[in-house]
PDB file of C-alpha atoms in Angstrom:
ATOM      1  CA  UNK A   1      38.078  59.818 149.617  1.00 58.00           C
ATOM      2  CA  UNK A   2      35.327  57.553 147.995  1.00 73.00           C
ATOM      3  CA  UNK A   3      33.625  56.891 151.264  1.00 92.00           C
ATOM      4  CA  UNK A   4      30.702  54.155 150.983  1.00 95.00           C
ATOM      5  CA  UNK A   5      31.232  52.449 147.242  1.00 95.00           C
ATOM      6  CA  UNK A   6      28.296  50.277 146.506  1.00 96.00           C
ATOM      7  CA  UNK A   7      27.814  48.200 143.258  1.00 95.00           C
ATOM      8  CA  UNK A   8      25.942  48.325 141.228  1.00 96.00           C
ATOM      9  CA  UNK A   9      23.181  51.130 140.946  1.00 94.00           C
ATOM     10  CA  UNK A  10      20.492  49.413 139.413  1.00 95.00           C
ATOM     11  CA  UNK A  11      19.947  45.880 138.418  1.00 96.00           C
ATOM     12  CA  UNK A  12      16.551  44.225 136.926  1.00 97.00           C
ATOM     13  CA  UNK A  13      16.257  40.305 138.043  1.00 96.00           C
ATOM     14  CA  UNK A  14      13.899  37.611 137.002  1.00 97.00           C
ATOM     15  CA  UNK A  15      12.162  35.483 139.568  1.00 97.00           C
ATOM     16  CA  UNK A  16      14.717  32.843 140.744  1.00 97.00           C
ATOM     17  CA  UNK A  17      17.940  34.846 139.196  1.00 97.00           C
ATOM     18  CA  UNK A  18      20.946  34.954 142.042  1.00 96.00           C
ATOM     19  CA  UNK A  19      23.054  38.144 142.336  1.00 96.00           C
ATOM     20  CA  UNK A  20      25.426  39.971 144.813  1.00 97.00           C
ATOM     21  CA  UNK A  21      25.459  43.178 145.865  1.00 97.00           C
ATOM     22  CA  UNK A  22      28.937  44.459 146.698  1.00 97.00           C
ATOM     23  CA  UNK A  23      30.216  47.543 148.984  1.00 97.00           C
ATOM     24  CA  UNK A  24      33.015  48.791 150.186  1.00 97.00           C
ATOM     25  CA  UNK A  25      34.326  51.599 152.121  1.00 96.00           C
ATOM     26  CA  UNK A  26      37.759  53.133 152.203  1.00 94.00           C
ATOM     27  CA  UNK A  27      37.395  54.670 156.240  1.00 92.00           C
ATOM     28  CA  UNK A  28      38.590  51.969 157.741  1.00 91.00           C
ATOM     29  CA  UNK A  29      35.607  51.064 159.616  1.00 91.00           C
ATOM     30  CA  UNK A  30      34.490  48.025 161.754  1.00 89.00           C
ATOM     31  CA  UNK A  31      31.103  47.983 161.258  1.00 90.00           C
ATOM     32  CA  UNK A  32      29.621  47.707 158.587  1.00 93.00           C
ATOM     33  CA  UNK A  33      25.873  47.165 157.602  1.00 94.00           C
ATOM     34  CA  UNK A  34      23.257  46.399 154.557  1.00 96.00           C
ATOM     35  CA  UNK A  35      19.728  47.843 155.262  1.00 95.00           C
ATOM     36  CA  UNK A  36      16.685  47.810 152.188  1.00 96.00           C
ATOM     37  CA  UNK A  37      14.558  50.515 152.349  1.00 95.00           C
ATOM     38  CA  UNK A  38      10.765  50.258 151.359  1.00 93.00           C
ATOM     39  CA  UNK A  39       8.297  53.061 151.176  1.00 87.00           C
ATOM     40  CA  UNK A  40       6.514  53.694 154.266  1.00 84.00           C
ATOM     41  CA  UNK A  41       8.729  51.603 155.806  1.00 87.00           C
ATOM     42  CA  UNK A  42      11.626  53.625 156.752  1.00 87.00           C
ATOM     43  CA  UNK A  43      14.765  51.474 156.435  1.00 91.00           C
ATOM     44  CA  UNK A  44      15.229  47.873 157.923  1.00 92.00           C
ATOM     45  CA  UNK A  45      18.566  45.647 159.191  1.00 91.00           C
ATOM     46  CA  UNK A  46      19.024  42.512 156.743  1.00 96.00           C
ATOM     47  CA  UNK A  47      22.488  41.795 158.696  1.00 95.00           C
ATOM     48  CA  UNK A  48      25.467  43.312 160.091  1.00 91.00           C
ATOM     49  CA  UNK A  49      29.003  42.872 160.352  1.00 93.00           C
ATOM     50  CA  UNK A  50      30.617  44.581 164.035  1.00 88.00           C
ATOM     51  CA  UNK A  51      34.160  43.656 162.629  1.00 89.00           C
ATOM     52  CA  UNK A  52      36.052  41.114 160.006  1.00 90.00           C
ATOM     53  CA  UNK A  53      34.838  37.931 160.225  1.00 89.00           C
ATOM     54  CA  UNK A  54      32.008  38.170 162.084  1.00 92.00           C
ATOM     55  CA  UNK A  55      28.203  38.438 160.466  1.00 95.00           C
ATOM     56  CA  UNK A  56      24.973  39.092 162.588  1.00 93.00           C
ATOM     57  CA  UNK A  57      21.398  38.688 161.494  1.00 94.00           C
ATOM     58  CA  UNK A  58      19.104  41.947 161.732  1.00 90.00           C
ATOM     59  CA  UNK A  59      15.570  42.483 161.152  1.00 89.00           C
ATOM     60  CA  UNK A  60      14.398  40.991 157.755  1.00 95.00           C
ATOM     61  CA  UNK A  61      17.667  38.597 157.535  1.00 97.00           C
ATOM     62  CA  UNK A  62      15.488  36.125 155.087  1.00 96.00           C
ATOM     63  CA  UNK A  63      16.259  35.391 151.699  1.00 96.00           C
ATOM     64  CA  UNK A  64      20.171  37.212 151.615  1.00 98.00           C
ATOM     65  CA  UNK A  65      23.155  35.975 152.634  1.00 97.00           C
ATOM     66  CA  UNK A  66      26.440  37.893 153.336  1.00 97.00           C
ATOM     67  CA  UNK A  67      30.156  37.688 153.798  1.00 97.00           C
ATOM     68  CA  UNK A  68      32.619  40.073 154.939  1.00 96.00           C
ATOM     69  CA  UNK A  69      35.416  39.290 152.538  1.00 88.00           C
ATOM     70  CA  UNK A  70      37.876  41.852 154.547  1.00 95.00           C
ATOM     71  CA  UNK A  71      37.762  44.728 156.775  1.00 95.00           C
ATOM     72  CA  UNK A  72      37.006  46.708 153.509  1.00 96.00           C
ATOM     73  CA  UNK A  73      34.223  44.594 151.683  1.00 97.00           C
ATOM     74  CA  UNK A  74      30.718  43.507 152.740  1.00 97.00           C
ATOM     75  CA  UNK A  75      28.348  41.866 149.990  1.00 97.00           C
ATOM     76  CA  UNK A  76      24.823  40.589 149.933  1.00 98.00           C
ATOM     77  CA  UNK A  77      23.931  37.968 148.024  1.00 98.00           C
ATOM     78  CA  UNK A  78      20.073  36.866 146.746  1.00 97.00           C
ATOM     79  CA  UNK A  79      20.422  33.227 146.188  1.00 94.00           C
ATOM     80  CA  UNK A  80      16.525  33.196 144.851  1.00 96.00           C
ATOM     81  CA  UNK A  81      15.408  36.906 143.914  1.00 96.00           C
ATOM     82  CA  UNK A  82      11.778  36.853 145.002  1.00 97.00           C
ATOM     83  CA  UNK A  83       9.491  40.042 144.179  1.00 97.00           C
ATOM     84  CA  UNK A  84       9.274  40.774 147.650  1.00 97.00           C
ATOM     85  CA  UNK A  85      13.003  41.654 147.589  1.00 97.00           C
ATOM     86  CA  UNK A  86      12.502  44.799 145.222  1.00 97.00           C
ATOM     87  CA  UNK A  87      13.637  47.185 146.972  1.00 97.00           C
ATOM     88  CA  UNK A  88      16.451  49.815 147.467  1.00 96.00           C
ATOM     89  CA  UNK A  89      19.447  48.467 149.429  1.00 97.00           C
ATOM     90  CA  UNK A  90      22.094  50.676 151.417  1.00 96.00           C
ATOM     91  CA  UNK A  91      24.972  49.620 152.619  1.00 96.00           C
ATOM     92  CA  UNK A  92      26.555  51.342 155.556  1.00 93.00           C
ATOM     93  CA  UNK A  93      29.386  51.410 157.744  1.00 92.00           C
ATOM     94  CA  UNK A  94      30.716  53.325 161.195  1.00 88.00           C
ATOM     95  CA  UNK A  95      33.184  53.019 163.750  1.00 82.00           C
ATOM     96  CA  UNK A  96      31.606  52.092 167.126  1.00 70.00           C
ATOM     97  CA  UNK A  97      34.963  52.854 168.585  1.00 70.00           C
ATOM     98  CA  UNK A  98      34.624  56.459 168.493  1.00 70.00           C
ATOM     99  CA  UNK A  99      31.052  57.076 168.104  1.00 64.00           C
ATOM    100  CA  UNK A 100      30.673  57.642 164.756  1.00 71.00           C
ATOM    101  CA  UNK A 101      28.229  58.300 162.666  1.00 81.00           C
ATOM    102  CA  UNK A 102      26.842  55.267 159.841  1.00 85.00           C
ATOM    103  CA  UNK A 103      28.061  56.749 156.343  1.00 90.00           C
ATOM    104  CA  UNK A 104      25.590  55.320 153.792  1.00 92.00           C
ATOM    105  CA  UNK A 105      26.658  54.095 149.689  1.00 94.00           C
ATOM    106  CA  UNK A 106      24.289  55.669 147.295  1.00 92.00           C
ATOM    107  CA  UNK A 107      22.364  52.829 147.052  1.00 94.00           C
ATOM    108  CA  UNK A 108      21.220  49.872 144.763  1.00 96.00           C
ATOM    109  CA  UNK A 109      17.859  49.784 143.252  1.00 95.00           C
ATOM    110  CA  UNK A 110      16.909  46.199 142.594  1.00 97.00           C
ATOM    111  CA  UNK A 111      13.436  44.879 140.934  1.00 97.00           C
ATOM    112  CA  UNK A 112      12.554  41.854 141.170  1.00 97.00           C
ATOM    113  CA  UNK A 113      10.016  40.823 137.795  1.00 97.00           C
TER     114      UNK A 113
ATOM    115  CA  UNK B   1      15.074  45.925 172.217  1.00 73.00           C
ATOM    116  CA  UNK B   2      15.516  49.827 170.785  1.00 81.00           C
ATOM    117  CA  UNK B   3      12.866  51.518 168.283  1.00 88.00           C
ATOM    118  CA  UNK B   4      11.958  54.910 166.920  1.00 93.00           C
ATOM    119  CA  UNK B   5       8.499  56.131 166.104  1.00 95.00           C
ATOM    120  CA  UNK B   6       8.176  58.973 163.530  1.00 95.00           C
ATOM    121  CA  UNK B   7       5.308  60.393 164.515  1.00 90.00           C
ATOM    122  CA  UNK B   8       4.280  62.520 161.026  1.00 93.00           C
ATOM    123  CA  UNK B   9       5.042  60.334 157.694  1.00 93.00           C
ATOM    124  CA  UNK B  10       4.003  63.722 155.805  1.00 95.00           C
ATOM    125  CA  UNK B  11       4.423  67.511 156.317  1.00 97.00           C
ATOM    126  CA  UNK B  12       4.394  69.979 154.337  1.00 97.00           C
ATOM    127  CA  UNK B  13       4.787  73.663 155.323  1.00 97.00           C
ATOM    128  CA  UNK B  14       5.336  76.838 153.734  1.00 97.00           C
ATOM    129  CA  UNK B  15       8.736  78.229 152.317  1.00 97.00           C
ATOM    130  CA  UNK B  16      10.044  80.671 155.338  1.00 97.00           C
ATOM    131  CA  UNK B  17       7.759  79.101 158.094  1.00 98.00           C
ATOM    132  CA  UNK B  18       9.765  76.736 161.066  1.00 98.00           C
ATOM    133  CA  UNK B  19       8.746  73.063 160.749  1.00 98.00           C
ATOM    134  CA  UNK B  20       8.779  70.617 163.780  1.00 97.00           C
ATOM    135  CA  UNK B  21       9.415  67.135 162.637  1.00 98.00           C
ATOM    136  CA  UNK B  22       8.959  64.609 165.778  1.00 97.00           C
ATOM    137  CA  UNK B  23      10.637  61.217 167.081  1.00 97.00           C
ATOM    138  CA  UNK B  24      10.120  59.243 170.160  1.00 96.00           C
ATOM    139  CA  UNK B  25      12.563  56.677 170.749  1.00 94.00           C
ATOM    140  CA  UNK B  26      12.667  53.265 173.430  1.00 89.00           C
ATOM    141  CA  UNK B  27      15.261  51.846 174.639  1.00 81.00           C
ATOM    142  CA  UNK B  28      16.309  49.616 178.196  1.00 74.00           C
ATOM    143  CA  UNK B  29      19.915  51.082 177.756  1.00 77.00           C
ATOM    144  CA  UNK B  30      21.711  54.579 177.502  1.00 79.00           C
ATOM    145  CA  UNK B  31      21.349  55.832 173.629  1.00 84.00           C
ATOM    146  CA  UNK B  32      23.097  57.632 170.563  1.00 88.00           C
ATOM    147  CA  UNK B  33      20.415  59.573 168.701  1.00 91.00           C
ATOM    148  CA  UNK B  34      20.750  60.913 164.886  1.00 93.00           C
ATOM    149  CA  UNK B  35      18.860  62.490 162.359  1.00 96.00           C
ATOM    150  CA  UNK B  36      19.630  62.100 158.959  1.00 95.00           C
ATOM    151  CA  UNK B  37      18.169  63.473 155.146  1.00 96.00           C
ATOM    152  CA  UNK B  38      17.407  62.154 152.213  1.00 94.00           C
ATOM    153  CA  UNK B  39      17.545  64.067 149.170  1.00 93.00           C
ATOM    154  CA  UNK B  40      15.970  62.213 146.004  1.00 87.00           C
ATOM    155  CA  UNK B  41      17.652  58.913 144.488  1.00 83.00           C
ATOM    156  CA  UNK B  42      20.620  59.720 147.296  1.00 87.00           C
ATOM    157  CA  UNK B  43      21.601  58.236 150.088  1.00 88.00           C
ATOM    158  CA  UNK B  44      21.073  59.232 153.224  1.00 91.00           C
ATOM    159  CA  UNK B  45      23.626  62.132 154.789  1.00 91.00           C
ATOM    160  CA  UNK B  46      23.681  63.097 158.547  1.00 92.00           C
ATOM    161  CA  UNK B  47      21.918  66.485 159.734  1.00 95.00           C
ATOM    162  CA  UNK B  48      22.894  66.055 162.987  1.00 94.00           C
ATOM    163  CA  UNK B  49      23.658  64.106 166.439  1.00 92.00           C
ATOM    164  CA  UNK B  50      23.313  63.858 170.095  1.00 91.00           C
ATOM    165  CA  UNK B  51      26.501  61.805 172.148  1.00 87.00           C
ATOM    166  CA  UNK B  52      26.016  63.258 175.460  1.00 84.00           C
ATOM    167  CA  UNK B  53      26.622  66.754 176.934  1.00 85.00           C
ATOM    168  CA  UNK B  54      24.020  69.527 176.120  1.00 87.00           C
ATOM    169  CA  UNK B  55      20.916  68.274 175.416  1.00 89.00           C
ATOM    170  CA  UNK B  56      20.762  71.090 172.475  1.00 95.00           C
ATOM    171  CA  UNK B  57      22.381  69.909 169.418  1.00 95.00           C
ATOM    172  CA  UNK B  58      22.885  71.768 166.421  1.00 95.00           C
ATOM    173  CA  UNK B  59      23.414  70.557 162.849  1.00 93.00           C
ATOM    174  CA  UNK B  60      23.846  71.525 159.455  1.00 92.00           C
ATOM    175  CA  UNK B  61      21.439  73.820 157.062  1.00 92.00           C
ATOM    176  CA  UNK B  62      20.338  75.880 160.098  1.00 95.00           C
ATOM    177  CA  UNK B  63      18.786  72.537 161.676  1.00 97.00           C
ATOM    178  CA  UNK B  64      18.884  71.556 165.336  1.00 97.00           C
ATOM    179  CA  UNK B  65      17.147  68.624 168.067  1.00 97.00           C
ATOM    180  CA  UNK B  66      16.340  68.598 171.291  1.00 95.00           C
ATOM    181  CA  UNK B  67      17.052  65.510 173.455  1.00 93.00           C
ATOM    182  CA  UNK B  68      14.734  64.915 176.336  1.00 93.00           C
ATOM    183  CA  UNK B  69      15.686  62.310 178.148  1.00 89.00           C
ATOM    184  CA  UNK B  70      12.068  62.461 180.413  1.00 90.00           C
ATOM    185  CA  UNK B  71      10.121  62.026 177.554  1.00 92.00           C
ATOM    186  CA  UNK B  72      12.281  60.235 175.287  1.00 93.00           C
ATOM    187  CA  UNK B  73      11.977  62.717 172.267  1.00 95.00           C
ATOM    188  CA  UNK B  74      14.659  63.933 170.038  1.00 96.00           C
ATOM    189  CA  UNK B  75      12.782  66.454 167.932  1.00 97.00           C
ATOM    190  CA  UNK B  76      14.294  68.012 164.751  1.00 98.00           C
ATOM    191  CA  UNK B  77      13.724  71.504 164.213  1.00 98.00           C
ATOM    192  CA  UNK B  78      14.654  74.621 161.896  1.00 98.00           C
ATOM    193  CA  UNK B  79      12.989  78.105 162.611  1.00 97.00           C
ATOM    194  CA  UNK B  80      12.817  78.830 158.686  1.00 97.00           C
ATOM    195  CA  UNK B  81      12.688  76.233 156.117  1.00 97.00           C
ATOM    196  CA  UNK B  82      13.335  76.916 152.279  1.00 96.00           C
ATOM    197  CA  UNK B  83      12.459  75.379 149.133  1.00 96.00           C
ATOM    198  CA  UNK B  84      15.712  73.126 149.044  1.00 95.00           C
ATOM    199  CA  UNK B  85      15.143  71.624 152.416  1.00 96.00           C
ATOM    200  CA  UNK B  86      12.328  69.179 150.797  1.00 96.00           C
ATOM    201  CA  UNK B  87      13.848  65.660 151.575  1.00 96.00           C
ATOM    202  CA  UNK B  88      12.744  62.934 153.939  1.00 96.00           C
ATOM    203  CA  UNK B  89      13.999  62.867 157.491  1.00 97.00           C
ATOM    204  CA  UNK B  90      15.156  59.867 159.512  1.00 96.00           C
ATOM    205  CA  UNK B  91      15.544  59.695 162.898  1.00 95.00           C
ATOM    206  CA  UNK B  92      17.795  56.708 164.273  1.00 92.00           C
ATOM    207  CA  UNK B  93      18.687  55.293 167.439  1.00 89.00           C
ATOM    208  CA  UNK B  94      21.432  53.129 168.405  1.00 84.00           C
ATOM    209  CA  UNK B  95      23.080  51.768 171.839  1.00 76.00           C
ATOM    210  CA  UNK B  96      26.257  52.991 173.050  1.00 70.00           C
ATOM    211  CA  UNK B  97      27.661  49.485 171.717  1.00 62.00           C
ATOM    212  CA  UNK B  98      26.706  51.418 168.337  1.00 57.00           C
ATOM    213  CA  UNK B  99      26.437  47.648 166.825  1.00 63.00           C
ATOM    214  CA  UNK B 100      22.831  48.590 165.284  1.00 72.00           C
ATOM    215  CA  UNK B 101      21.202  51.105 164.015  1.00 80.00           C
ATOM    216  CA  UNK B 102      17.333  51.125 164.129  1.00 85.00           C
ATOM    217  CA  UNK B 103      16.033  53.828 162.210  1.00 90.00           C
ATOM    218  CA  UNK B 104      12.139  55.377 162.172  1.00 92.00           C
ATOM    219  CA  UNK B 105      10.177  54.844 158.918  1.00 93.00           C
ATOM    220  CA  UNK B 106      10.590  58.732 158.035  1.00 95.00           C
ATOM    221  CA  UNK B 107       9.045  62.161 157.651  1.00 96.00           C
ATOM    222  CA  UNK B 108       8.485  63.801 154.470  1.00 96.00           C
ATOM    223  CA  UNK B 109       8.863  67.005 154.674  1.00 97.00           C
ATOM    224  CA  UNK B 110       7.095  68.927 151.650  1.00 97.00           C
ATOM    225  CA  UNK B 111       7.747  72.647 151.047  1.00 97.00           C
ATOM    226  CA  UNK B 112       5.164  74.657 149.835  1.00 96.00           C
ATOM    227  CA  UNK B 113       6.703  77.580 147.859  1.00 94.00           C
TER     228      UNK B 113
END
């Protein structure tokens, strides 16, 4: 039982470069979420996804798109890598339905140069 | 609108003494609370988590929290700490809906051998 798969661990970008950032998670969860964390910071929503199909914007939302692809898959994608956006991305996922906790991926460390 | 406010970003204490690591949380509607830990270049895992029922919840590695629903704390505790538990501590909130997550920016627990 993988649990929270994300892809991949580390990835060096120039300014401008485009890239996706792809999870998945084999617990048959609804929701399922991509968070960066910064230091000092703690960790902030870029967007959510409550079930398949549907996509929500969450805190810092600007600069990353997403797509649920199935009930399995949830990917971020950096159309226009900025510096700002280095940073360590989680993605998570839970089942609302019975109160579950969020199980987090290891995590993908992304600089932006 | 929910948040969390960590109130220490540091603390480090000596190997064997307790540790008190705090978290005040808002929120218009009834709550799920969490703590979670962060080990280096990991993800984060869940200590522990209060539903409903007693407002004492226990977790794992000897930790436990204390909801108080008067003074909207959820305080993470352990009567003896050792070397291992160095990590950084979340504390998270989310609604019942348990569509988001907000998280606090995180404690850093240090310990001093």
């Amino acid at each position: 039982n993988a649990g929270v798969t994300q892809t991949p661990k580390f990835q060096v970008l120039k300014t401008g470069q485009s890239m996706t950032l792809q999870c998945a998670q084999d617990m048959n969860h609804n929701s399922m979420y991509w968070y960066r964390q910064d230091p000092g910071m703690g960790l902030r929503l870029i967007y959510y996804s409550a079930s398949e199909g549907t996509t929500d914007k969450g805190e810092v939302p600007n600069g990353y798109n997403v797509s649920r692809l199935n009930k399995r898959e949830f990917s971020l994608r950096l159309e226009s890598a900025a510096p700002s956006q280095t940073s360590v991305y989680f993605c998570a996922s839970s089942d609302p339905g019975t109160a579950t906790e969020a199980f987090f991926g290891q995590g993908t460390r992304l600089t932006v140069v | 609108a929910q948040s969390v406010t960590q109130l220490d970003s540091q603390v480090p204490v000596f190997e064997e003494a307790p540790v008190e690591l705090r978290c005040n949380y808002s929120s218009s509607v009834s709550v799920y609370l969490f703590w979670y830990v962060q080990y280096p270049n990991q993800g984060l895992q869940l200590l522990l988590k209060y539903l409903s029922g007693s407002t004492l919840v226990k977790g794992i590695n000897g930790f436990e929290a204390e909801f108080n629903k008067s003074q909207t704390s959820f305080h993470l505790r352990k009567p003896s700490v050792h070397i291992s538990d160095t990590a950084e501590y979340f504390c998270a909130v989310s609604d019942r809906g348990y569509q988001k997550v907000t998280f606090g920016i995180g404690t850093k627990l240090q310990v001093i051998p």
